[in-house]
Amino acid sequence: MFKVKVHILLKDDVLDPQGKTVQNALDHLGYKGVSEVRIGKYIEFFSAETDDKKLKESVKDMCQKILANTVIEKFEYAVEKI
Amino acid sequence: MFKVKVHILLKDDVLDPQGKTVQNALDHLGYKGVSEVRIGKYIEFFSAETDDKKLKESVKDMCQKILANTVIEKFEYAVEKI
């Protein structure tokens, strides 16, 4: 059994209007010095797969096919045996 | 200068219909053994704050006041000097 953690973020050269809005809101509320806010998705799940390598391949495949939009998003994942 | 990473997830006892939908989609696409999919937000930003302790307090405050809905969401944050 593994716990899988996936981070999906907009690519660095893609504008993040949601992040910009949050940044402005934080600034208005008095949290100064905050910059480059980027908002992404965080997905975690458990997998019954027993082979570490196979699981990583499978998660990469999931990210490319369904979890992330690879045209504008980048992803990172980590698996952890539990 | 610090890099701040915030994870916001629905509390464990709150249903996550988006996660359930993704789980069903993964299952239909042949990724078996996936369970308890939870989908949350991942926010990262830079802070010009120089004091580690003050920054952590400030980030906790941001999470409670604006980034997370603490009625149904929990949050975790990490700061990293860069």
Short mmCIF file of C-alpha atoms in Angstrom, two decimals:
data_model
loop_
_atom_site.label_atom_id
_atom_site.label_comp_id
_atom_site.label_asym_id
_atom_site.label_seq_id
_atom_site.Cartn_x
_atom_site.Cartn_y
_atom_site.Cartn_z
CA MET A 1 0.00 0.00 0.00
CA PHE A 2 1.27 3.41 -0.96
CA LYS A 3 0.18 6.96 -0.34
CA VAL A 4 0.49 9.08 -3.46
CA LYS A 5 0.76 12.89 -3.41
CA VAL A 6 0.40 14.85 -6.62
CA HIS A 7 0.96 18.57 -7.09
CA ILE A 8 -0.39 20.25 -10.22
CA LEU A 9 0.58 23.83 -10.98
CA LEU A 10 0.26 26.11 -13.96
CA LYS A 11 3.49 26.21 -15.95
CA ASP A 12 5.76 29.12 -14.98
CA ASP A 13 5.06 31.04 -18.19
CA VAL A 14 1.27 30.74 -17.89
CA LEU A 15 -0.50 33.63 -16.17
CA ASP A 16 -2.29 32.73 -12.94
CA PRO A 17 -5.18 35.21 -12.50
CA GLN A 18 -6.51 33.36 -9.45
CA GLY A 19 -3.09 33.68 -7.83
CA LYS A 20 -2.96 37.36 -8.74
CA THR A 21 -6.37 37.92 -7.15
CA VAL A 22 -5.31 36.20 -3.94
CA GLN A 23 -2.11 38.22 -3.92
CA ASN A 24 -4.07 41.47 -4.21
CA ALA A 25 -6.45 40.35 -1.48
CA LEU A 26 -3.56 39.52 0.84
CA ASP A 27 -1.99 42.87 0.12
CA HIS A 28 -5.23 44.72 0.86
CA LEU A 29 -5.57 42.84 4.13
CA GLY A 30 -2.15 44.04 5.21
CA TYR A 31 0.04 41.05 4.46
CA LYS A 32 2.85 42.91 2.76
CA GLY A 33 5.77 41.47 0.87
CA VAL A 34 3.87 38.56 -0.67
CA SER A 35 4.75 37.92 -4.30
CA GLU A 36 4.33 35.43 -7.12
CA VAL A 37 1.31 33.66 -5.68
CA ARG A 38 0.59 30.51 -7.69
CA ILE A 39 -2.44 28.38 -7.03
CA GLY A 40 -2.55 24.76 -8.02
CA LYS A 41 -4.17 21.49 -7.17
CA TYR A 42 -3.09 18.97 -4.61
CA ILE A 43 -4.34 15.42 -4.98
CA GLU A 44 -3.67 12.60 -2.58
CA PHE A 45 -4.82 9.01 -2.70
CA PHE A 46 -3.93 5.50 -1.64
CA SER A 47 -2.88 2.81 -4.06
CA ALA A 48 -3.01 -0.93 -3.50
CA GLU A 49 -0.12 -1.40 -5.96
CA THR A 50 2.81 -3.17 -4.32
CA ASP A 51 5.58 -2.32 -6.76
CA ASP A 52 7.12 1.10 -6.29
CA LYS A 53 8.39 1.42 -9.89
CA LYS A 54 5.14 0.30 -11.50
CA LEU A 55 3.19 2.68 -9.30
CA LYS A 56 5.37 5.64 -10.28
CA GLU A 57 4.88 4.87 -13.95
CA SER A 58 1.17 4.49 -13.40
CA VAL A 59 0.92 7.80 -11.52
CA LYS A 60 2.89 9.60 -14.24
CA ASP A 61 0.49 8.16 -16.77
CA MET A 62 -2.55 9.28 -14.73
CA CYS A 63 -1.14 12.79 -14.47
CA GLN A 64 -0.54 13.03 -18.20
CA LYS A 65 -3.88 11.53 -19.21
CA ILE A 66 -6.39 12.74 -16.70
CA LEU A 67 -5.16 14.70 -13.67
CA ALA A 68 -3.22 17.49 -15.36
CA ASN A 69 -3.72 19.47 -18.54
CA THR A 70 -0.15 19.22 -19.77
CA VAL A 71 -0.62 22.01 -22.29
CA ILE A 72 -0.65 24.56 -19.49
CA GLU A 73 0.08 22.59 -16.33
CA LYS A 74 3.09 20.87 -14.85
CA PHE A 75 2.95 18.13 -12.24
CA GLU A 76 5.08 16.54 -9.55
CA TYR A 77 4.34 13.42 -7.60
CA ALA A 78 5.71 11.47 -4.71
CA VAL A 79 4.87 8.01 -3.43
CA GLU A 80 5.37 6.88 0.11
CA LYS A 81 5.10 3.30 1.41
CA ILE A 82 2.70 2.98 4.33
CA MET B 1 13.17 35.90 1.47
CA PHE B 2 11.14 32.78 2.02
CA LYS B 3 9.20 30.41 -0.17
CA VAL B 4 5.89 29.45 1.42
CA LYS B 5 3.96 26.30 0.52
CA VAL B 6 0.39 25.85 1.71
CA HIS B 7 -1.77 22.75 1.37
CA ILE B 8 -5.50 23.05 1.88
CA LEU B 9 -7.63 19.92 2.05
CA LEU B 10 -11.17 19.15 3.03
CA LYS B 11 -11.35 17.85 6.59
CA ASP B 12 -11.30 14.06 6.81
CA ASP B 13 -14.95 13.82 7.77
CA VAL B 14 -16.16 16.05 4.92
CA LEU B 15 -17.24 14.26 1.74
CA ASP B 16 -15.14 15.04 -1.33
CA PRO B 17 -17.37 14.56 -4.40
CA GLN B 18 -14.70 15.88 -6.76
CA GLY B 19 -12.27 13.30 -5.40
CA LYS B 20 -14.90 10.59 -5.77
CA THR B 21 -15.47 11.55 -9.40
CA VAL B 22 -11.75 11.44 -10.16
CA GLN B 23 -11.53 8.08 -8.40
CA ASN B 24 -14.33 6.68 -10.57
CA ALA B 25 -12.70 8.10 -13.70
CA LEU B 26 -9.36 6.52 -12.82
CA ASP B 27 -11.07 3.20 -12.17
CA HIS B 28 -12.88 3.33 -15.51
CA LEU B 29 -9.62 4.07 -17.28
CA GLY B 30 -8.07 0.94 -15.83
CA TYR B 31 -6.09 2.31 -12.89
CA LYS B 32 -7.16 -0.22 -10.32
CA GLY B 33 -6.53 -0.16 -6.59
CA VAL B 34 -6.87 3.59 -6.20
CA SER B 35 -8.79 4.65 -3.11
CA GLU B 36 -9.64 7.63 -0.92
CA VAL B 37 -8.88 10.28 -3.53
CA ARG B 38 -8.91 13.72 -1.91
CA ILE B 39 -8.51 16.89 -3.90
CA GLY B 40 -7.30 20.07 -2.35
CA LYS B 41 -5.54 23.29 -3.13
CA TYR B 42 -1.85 23.95 -3.23
CA ILE B 43 -0.69 27.54 -2.91
CA GLU B 44 2.88 28.72 -3.13
CA PHE B 45 4.31 32.21 -2.89
CA PHE B 46 7.35 34.19 -1.91
CA SER B 47 7.52 36.41 1.12
CA ALA B 48 9.93 39.26 1.73
CA GLU B 49 9.58 38.73 5.50
CA THR B 50 12.95 38.05 7.09
CA ASP B 51 11.86 36.58 10.40
CA ASP B 52 10.97 32.91 10.27
CA LYS B 53 8.71 32.98 13.36
CA LYS B 54 6.80 36.09 12.33
CA LEU B 55 6.29 34.66 8.86
CA LYS B 56 4.86 31.41 10.21
CA GLU B 57 2.40 33.34 12.39
CA SER B 58 1.47 35.51 9.45
CA VAL B 59 0.92 32.51 7.15
CA LYS B 60 -1.23 30.78 9.78
CA ASP B 61 -3.28 33.94 10.01
CA MET B 62 -3.66 34.16 6.21
CA CYS B 63 -4.82 30.54 6.08
CA GLN B 64 -7.40 31.08 8.80
CA LYS B 65 -8.70 34.37 7.43
CA ILE B 66 -8.58 34.06 3.68
CA LEU B 67 -6.95 31.01 2.13
CA ALA B 68 -8.90 28.23 3.82
CA ASN B 69 -12.50 27.84 4.88
CA THR B 70 -11.79 26.43 8.32
CA VAL B 71 -15.35 25.20 8.77
CA ILE B 72 -14.72 22.42 6.27
CA GLU B 73 -11.06 22.67 5.37
CA LYS B 74 -7.77 21.98 7.14
CA PHE B 75 -4.45 23.46 6.17
CA GLU B 76 -0.75 22.79 6.46
CA TYR B 77 2.09 25.11 5.61
CA ALA B 78 5.83 25.06 5.32
CA VAL B 79 8.30 27.90 4.90
CA GLU B 80 11.70 27.52 3.36
CA LYS B 81 14.50 30.10 3.34
CA ILE B 82 15.81 30.86 -0.13
#
